[in-house]
Structures are given as C-alpha cells and as structure tokens.
Coordinates of C-alpha atoms and ligand atoms in Angstrom, one line a residue:
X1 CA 0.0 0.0 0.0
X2 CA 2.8 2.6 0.8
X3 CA 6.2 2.9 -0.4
X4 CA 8.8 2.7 2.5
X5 CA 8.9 6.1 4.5
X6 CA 12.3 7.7 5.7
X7 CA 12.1 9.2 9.1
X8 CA 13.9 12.5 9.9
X9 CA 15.4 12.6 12.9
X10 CA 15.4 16.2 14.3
X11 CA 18.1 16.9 17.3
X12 CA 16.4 17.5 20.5
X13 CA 17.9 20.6 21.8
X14 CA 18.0 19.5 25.6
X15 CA 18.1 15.8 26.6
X16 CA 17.1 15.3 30.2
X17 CA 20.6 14.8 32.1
X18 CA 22.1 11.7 33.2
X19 CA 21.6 12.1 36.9
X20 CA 18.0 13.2 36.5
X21 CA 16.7 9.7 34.5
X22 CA 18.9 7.7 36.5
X23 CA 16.6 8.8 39.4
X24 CA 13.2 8.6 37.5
X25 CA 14.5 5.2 36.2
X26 CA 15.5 4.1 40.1
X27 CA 11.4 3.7 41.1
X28 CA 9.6 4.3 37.6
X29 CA 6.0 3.0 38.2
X30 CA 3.8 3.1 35.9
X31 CA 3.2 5.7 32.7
X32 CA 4.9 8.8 34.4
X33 CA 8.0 8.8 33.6
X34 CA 8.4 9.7 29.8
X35 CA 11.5 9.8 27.4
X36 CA 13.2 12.6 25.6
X37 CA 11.5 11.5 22.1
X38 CA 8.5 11.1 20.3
X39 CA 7.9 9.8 16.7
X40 CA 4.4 11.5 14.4
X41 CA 3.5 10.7 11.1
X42 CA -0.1 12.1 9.0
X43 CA -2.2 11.0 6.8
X44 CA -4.4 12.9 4.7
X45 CA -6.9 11.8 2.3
X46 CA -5.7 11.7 -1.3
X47 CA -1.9 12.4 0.1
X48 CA -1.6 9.3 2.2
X49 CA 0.9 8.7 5.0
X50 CA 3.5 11.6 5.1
X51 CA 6.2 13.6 7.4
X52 CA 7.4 10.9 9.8
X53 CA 9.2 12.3 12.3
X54 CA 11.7 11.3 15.2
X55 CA 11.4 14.7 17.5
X56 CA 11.6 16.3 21.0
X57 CA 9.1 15.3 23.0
X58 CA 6.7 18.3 23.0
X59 CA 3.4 19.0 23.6
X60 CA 0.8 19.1 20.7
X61 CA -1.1 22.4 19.5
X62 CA -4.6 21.1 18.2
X63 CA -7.1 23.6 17.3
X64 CA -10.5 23.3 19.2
X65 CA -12.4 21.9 16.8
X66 CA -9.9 18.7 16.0
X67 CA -12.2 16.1 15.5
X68 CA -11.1 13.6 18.0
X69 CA -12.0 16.1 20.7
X70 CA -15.4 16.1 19.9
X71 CA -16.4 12.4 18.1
X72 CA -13.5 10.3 19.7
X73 CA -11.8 9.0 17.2
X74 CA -9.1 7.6 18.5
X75 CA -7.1 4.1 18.9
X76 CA -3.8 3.1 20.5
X77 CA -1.9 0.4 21.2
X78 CA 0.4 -1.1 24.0
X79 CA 3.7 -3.1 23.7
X80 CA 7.4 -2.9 25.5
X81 CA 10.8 -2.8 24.6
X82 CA 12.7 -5.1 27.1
X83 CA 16.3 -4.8 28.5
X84 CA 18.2 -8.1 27.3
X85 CA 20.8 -10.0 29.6
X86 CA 23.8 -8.4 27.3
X87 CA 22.7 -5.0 27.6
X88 CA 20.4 -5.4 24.0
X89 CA 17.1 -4.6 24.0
X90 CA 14.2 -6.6 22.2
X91 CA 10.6 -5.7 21.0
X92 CA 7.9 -9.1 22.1
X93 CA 5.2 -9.6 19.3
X94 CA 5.5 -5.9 17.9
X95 CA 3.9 -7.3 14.6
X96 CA 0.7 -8.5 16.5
X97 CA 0.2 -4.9 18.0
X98 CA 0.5 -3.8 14.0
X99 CA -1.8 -6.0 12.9
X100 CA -4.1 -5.2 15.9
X101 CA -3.6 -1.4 15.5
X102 CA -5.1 -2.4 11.7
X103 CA -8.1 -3.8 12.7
X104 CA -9.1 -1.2 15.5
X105 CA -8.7 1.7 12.7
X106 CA -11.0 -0.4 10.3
X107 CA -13.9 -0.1 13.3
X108 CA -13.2 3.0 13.6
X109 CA -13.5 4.2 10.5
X110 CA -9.8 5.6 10.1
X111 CA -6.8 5.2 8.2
X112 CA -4.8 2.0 8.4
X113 CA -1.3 2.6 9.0
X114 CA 0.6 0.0 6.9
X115 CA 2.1 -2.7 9.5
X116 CA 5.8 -1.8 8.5
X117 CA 5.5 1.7 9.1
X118 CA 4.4 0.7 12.9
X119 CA 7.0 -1.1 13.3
X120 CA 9.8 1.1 11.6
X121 CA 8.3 3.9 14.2
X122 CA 8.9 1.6 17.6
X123 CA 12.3 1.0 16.7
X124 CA 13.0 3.9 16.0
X125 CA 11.7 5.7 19.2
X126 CA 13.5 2.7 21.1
X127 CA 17.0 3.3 18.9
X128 CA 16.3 7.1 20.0
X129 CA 15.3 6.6 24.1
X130 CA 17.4 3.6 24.2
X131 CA 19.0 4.6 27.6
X132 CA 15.3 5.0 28.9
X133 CA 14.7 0.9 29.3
X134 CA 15.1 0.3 32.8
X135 CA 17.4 -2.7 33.8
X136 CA 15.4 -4.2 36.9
X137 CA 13.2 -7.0 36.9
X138 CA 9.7 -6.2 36.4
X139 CA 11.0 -3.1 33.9
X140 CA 10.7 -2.2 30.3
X141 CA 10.1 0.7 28.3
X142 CA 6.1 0.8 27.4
X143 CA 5.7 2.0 24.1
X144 CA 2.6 3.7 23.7
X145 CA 1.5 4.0 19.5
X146 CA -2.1 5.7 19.0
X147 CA -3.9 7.8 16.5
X148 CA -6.5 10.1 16.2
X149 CA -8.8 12.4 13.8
X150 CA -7.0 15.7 13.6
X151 CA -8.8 17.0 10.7
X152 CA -10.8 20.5 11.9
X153 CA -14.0 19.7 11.2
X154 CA -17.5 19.6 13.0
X155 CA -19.1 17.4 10.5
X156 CA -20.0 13.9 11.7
X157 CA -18.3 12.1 8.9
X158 CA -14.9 9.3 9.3
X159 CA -11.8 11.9 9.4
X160 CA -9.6 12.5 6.0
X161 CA -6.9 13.2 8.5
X162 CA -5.4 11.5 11.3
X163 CA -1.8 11.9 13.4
X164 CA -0.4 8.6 14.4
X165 CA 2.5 9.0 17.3
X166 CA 4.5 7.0 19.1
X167 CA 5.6 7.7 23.3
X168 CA 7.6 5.9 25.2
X169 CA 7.4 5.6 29.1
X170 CA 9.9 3.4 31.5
X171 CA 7.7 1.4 33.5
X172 CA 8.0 -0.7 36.4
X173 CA 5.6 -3.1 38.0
X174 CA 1.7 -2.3 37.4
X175 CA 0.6 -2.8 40.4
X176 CA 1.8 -2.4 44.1
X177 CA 0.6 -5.4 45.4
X178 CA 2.5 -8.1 44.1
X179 CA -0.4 -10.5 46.1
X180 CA -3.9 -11.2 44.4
X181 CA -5.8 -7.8 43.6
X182 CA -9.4 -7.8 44.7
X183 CA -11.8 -7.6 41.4
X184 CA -15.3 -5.6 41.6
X185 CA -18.2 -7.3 39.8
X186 CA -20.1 -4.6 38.2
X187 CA -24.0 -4.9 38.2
X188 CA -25.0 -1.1 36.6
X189 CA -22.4 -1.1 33.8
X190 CA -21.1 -3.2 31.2
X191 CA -18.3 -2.6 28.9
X192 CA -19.1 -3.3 25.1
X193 CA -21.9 -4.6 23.3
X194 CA -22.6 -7.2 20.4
X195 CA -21.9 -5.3 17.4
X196 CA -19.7 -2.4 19.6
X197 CA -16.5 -1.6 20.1
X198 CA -15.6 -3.8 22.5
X199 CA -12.7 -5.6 20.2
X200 CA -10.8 -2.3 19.5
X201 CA -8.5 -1.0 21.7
X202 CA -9.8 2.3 21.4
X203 CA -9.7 5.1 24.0
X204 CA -14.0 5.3 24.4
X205 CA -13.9 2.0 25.6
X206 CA -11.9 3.1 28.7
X207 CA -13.6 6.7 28.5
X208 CA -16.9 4.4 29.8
X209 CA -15.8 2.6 31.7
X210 CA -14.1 4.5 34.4
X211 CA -17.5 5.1 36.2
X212 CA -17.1 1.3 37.0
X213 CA -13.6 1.3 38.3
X214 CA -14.4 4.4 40.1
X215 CA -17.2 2.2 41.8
X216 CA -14.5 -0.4 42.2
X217 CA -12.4 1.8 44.0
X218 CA -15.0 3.2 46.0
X219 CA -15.7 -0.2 47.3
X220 CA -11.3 -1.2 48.2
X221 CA -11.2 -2.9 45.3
X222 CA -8.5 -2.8 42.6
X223 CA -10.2 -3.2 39.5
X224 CA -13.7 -4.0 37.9
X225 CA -14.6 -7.6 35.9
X226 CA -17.5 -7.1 33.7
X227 CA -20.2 -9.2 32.8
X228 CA -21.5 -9.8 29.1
X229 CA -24.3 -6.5 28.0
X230 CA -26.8 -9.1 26.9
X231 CA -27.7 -11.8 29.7
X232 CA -25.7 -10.4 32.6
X233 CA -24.4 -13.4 33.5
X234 CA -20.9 -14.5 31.5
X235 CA -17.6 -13.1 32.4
X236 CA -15.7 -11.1 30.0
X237 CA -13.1 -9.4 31.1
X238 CA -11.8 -6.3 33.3
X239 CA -11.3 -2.3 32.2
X240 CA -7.6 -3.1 30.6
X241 CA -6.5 -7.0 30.7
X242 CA -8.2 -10.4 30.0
X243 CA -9.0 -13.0 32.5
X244 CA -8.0 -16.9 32.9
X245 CA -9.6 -19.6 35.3
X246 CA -7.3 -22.7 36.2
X247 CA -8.8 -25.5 37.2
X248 CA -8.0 -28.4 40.0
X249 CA -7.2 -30.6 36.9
X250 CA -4.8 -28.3 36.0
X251 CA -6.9 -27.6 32.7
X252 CA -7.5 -23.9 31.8
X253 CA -10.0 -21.3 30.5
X254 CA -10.5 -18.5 29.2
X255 CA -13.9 -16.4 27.5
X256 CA -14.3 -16.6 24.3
X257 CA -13.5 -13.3 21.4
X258 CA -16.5 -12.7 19.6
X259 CA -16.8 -9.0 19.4
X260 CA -16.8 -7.8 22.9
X261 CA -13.1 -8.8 24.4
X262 CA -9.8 -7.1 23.4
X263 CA -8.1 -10.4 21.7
X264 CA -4.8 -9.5 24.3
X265 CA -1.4 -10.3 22.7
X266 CA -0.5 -11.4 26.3
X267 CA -3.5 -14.0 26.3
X268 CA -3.1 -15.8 23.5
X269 CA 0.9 -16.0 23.9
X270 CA -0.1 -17.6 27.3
X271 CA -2.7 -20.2 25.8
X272 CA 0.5 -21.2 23.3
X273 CA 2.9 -21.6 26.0
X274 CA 0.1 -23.2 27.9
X275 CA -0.2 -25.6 25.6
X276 CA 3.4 -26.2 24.7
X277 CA 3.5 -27.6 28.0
X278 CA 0.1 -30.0 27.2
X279 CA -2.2 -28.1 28.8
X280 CA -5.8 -28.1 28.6
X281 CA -7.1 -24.7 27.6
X282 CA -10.8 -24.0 26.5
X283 CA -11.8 -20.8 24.8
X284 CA -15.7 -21.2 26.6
X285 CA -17.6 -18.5 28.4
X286 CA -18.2 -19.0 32.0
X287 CA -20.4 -17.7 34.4
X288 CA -20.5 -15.6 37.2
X289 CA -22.4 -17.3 39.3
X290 CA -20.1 -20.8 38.5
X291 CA -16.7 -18.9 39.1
X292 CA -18.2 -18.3 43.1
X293 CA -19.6 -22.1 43.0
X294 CA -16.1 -23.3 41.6
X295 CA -14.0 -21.2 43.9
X296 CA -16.3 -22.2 47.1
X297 CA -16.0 -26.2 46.1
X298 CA -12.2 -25.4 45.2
X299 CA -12.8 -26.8 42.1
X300 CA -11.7 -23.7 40.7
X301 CA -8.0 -23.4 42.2
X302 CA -6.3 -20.5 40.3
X303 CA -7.3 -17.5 38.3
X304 CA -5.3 -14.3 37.0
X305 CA -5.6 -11.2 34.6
X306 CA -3.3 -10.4 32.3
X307 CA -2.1 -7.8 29.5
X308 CA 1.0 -6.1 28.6
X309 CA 0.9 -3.4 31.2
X310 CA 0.4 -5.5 34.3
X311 CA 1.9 -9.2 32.8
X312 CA 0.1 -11.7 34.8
X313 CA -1.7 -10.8 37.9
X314 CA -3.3 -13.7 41.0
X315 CA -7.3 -13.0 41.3
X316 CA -7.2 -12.8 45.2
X317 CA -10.8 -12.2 45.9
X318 CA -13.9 -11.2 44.2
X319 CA -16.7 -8.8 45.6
X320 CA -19.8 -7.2 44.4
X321 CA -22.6 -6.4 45.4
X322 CA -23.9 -10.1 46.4
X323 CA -21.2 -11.5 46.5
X324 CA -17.5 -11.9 48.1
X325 CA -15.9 -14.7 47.8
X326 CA -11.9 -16.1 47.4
X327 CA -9.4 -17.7 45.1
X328 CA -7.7 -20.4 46.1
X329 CA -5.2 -19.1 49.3
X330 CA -5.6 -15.6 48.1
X331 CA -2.3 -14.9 46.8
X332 CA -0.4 -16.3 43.3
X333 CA -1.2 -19.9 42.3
X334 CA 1.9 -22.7 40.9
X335 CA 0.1 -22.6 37.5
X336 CA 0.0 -18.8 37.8
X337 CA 3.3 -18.1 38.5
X338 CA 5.0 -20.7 36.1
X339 CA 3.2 -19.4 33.2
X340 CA 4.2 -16.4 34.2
X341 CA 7.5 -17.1 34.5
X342 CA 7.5 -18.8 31.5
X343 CA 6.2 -15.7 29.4
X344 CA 8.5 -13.5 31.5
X345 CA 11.9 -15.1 30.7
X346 CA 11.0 -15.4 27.0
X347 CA 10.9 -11.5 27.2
X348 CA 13.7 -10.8 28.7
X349 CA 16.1 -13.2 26.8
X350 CA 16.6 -15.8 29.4
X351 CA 14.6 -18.3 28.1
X352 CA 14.8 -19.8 24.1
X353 CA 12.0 -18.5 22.2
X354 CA 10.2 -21.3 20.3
X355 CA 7.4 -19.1 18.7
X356 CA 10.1 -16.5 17.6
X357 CA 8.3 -13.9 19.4
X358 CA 11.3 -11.4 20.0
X359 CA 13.1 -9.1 17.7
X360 CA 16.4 -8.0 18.8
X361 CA 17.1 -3.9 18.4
X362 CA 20.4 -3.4 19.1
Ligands
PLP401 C1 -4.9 -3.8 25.8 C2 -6.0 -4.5 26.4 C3 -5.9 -5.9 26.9 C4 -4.6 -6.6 26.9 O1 -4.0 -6.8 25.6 P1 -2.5 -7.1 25.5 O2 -2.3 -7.2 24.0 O3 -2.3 -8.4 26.2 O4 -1.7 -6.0 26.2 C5 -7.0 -6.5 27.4 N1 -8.2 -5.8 27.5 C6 -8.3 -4.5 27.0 C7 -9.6 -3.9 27.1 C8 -7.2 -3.9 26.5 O5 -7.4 -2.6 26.1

C-alpha cells in the first residue's frame, strides 16, 4: 500500500541529564515517567501517510475543533521494549500490535497505518530513548502508538486526516501489590456490546468505563470484571487486561472473542505456552455465578488477569454487590506463577524462544 517512509530525525535541543533519568529510572511506576522523544506521522486523504518524524518530545497544538475532541476518534496500542541479559534490547510480538492497531482503525473508520510503518516507528523511538529501558526486573520501556482524527471539522463524517505517534514511558511493575488484587463485579455497567467496540483497543472504551472502576475503587477494590451486555451473566473481562480460570485438573480457561473482548497479545501468547506444555485450555464462556460455585467447592483453584501493562496478575478475591468470595489461598497460584515465569523469561532473553516472538534492536 505505501512505499517505505524515511524518518527524519530532528536533534532534541536538551536531553534530560544523566543524573536526573537515573533517578526517575530508580522507582519508575507506571506511565509517568516519559522519554526525551516522540515519533508522528499524518495522513491525509488523497496524500496518504506523510512527514514521519523522530522529534523532541513536546506538547501538541490542536485547534479546538480537531475532530477527536469532539467524536472520539481515536485508537492506541500497547507493547514494550525489554532490556536483554547483554545490555540489548528486544521488542515481544510488535507485529501482532501492527496488525491489531489495523483492525481497531477499520472499526473506527480511520486510516490503516501500513504494518511496516508501525514497526519502523517503535524502533525507532527505542533506537532514539534507548537509555530510557530500565534494567530491573519487572522493567521495560512501554511504548505507547495511537492515533487520532486531527482534521478541523465539526461534521459527523470518518476523518480525512489522522496523526499517528509513538511515546515511550519506562515502566516498572503495574501494580503495588505483588499479592492477588481484589476484582469488583459490576451490576450497573457493562463494557461493550454485540456489534460495539468492544474488540478495538480504542480510547472510548476506557472513556466508559471509568464510572465502574471508580465504583470499584469506591468499594477497596482494585479493578472491575465485567459481565456480558446481553444476559448479565458470563464473564468477559476487566477495564484493561483479560482473565483466565485454572482448574483443580490443571486444565484452563479462558472467554471466548467474539466481538466484545480485546483479543490480548498477552493472552493468547499464554494459551501457546500453555499448551506447549500440554495443557488443557478452552476458549468457553463462564459464568459468574459458577466462578463463586467453583471457587467455594475449590474446584476452581487459580485465576489471574493479564495484559502487557500488568503481565500476569493472581485474582485474590472477588466482591460485588452479592457476592464476596476467594481464590484459592488468596495470593499467586503454581500454575499462575509458572506461566508467568514462563512468558516472563521469554521477554527478557533468558529463556529460548520457540514461537520466535522477540526481535532484537540493538
Ligand atoms: C490492551 C488490552 C488488553 C490486553 O491486551 P495485550 O495485548 O495483552 O496487552 C485487554 N483488554 C483490554 C480492554 C485492552 O485494552
């Protein structure tokens, strides 16, 4: 579709120093500390993708009446650079987020940014904030690609222009707790709909359902599960990462895509290690009401979140309104943590990598 695009590389005119990242990179958390660069490119209708650009990291001038500010559209994607054992760094399964960032533009009516020029843009923010990927366990530099309608126009119509960026942000663990977090089950809201946007990883998504994890923080809870839109009943998945049930066979399961789940890179690299290892995994919706009966009867043993920004994460306890029940002893699981393990060596280089998910930087 498009012809290779050179970057340009402008010269940032003041790096942060030395001394200051080495602090912000000591105790980085999550998505506040940023790097010194940013990579944009624009499309236009009838010009196509154009002026990619390696700059200073700077904020953005957008008139009032950019489109995204008033119709939302806008997508993004997720994915991290990780520090290798020999000082490299490595991208995991960059081409999936490509292909993913694809398919969220298509249901959202925007321009698809050719799969190469995604990945020509992460490595070259990484090449440019290479010193920004934190050495520790537990760090990486998250890369954060989006793209929205930047064409001035009040007219409900699909955008004929769009910026696509790239940010970086050295990361540490997601959250504080390295124990189970406590999930809210949300009654009054549900997070997408047959036929909705529920499969693209677009910023509305999240826009709606903060009034849930609001609740869910409200109630000392960590984050909110939500139930299908239709029946109320089957579990789908929480504001930002899928969910997995293990099982006192040692079999696993996970809800089905169809529409309404973010198909996570993270999950279905974990069903193929899974299975590597000859484990059972079905792709079958379960209920609400069975995860409290399989958790009381400790037939259910194990269950855990997961996504790029928080890895794998133990489901400790489960609360809502009528109900408050526990998994397994409360904390991380064997299955839990050696799948996580598992995943977790592959990315930082100290495991071989059957499914040739890595691709070396530098
Ligand atoms: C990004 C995201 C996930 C996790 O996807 P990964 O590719 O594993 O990072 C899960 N659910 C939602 C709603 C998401 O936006």
């Amino acid at each position: 579709m498009t012809a290779a695009l050179s970057f340009t590389r402008e010269e940032h005119p003041a790096l942060i120093p030395a001394s200051d990242r080495a602090v912000f990179l000591e105790n980085p958390g999550f998505g506040k500390v940023f790097t010194d660069h940013m990579v944009t490119i624009r499309y236009a209708e009838g010009k196509g993708w154009h002026d990619a650009k390696v700059t200073a990291r700077a904020p953005l001038v957008l008139d009032p009446a950019t489109a995204v500010l008033h119709y939302a559209q806008e997508i993004f994607e997720g994915l991290k650079a990780y520090r290798l054992p020999d000082g490299g760094a490595a991208l995991f399964r960059a081409d999936a987020n490509a292909r993913r960032f694809q398919e969220s533009a298509r249901r959202m009516a925007m321009a698809e940014l050719p799969e190469d020029l995604f990945l020509q843009s992460c490595r070259e923010l990484v090449a440019a904030d290479r010193d920004w990927i934190p050495e520790a366990e537990g760090g990486a530099l998250y890369l954060r690609p989006f793209m929205f309608a930047s064409e001035v126009f009040l007219g409900v119509k699909p955008a004929s222009e769009y910026l696509y960026m790239v940010i970086a942000s050295s990361v540490g663990a997601y959250f504080k707790t390295p124990t189970g977090v406590t999930l809210w089950v949300s009654d009054d809201y549900t997070r997408a709909a047959p036929g909705g946007t529920g499969a693209a990883k677009c910023g509305g998504n999240y826009a709606s359902s903060l009034i849930a994890q609001q609740e869910a923080i409200r109630e000392g809870c960590d984050q909110v599960v939500f139930l299908d839109a239709v029946e109320r009943r089957w579990i789908e998945e929480l504001g930002g990462m899928n969910i997995f049930f293990v099982f006192e066979d040692g079999s696993m399961q996970t809800p089905p895509l169809g529409g309404t789940i973010l198909p996570g890179i993270t999950r279905e690299s974990l069903m193929l290690l899974a299975r590597d290892e000859g484990l059972t995994i079905r792709e079958e919706p379960y209920s609400i009401d069975q995860w409290e009966a399989d958790a009381a009867s400790g037939r259910l043993r194990e269950s855990f979140a997961c996504g790029t920004a928080a890895v794998v994460t133990p489901i400790g306890r489960v609360r809502g309104r009528t109900r408050d029940f526990r998994i397994g002893n409360g904390g991380i699981g064997v299955a839990t943590d050696r799948l996580k393990a598992r995943l977790v060596d592959i990315q930082r280089g100290l495991a071989p990598d059957p499914h040739g998910w890595m691709e070396r930087l530098f």
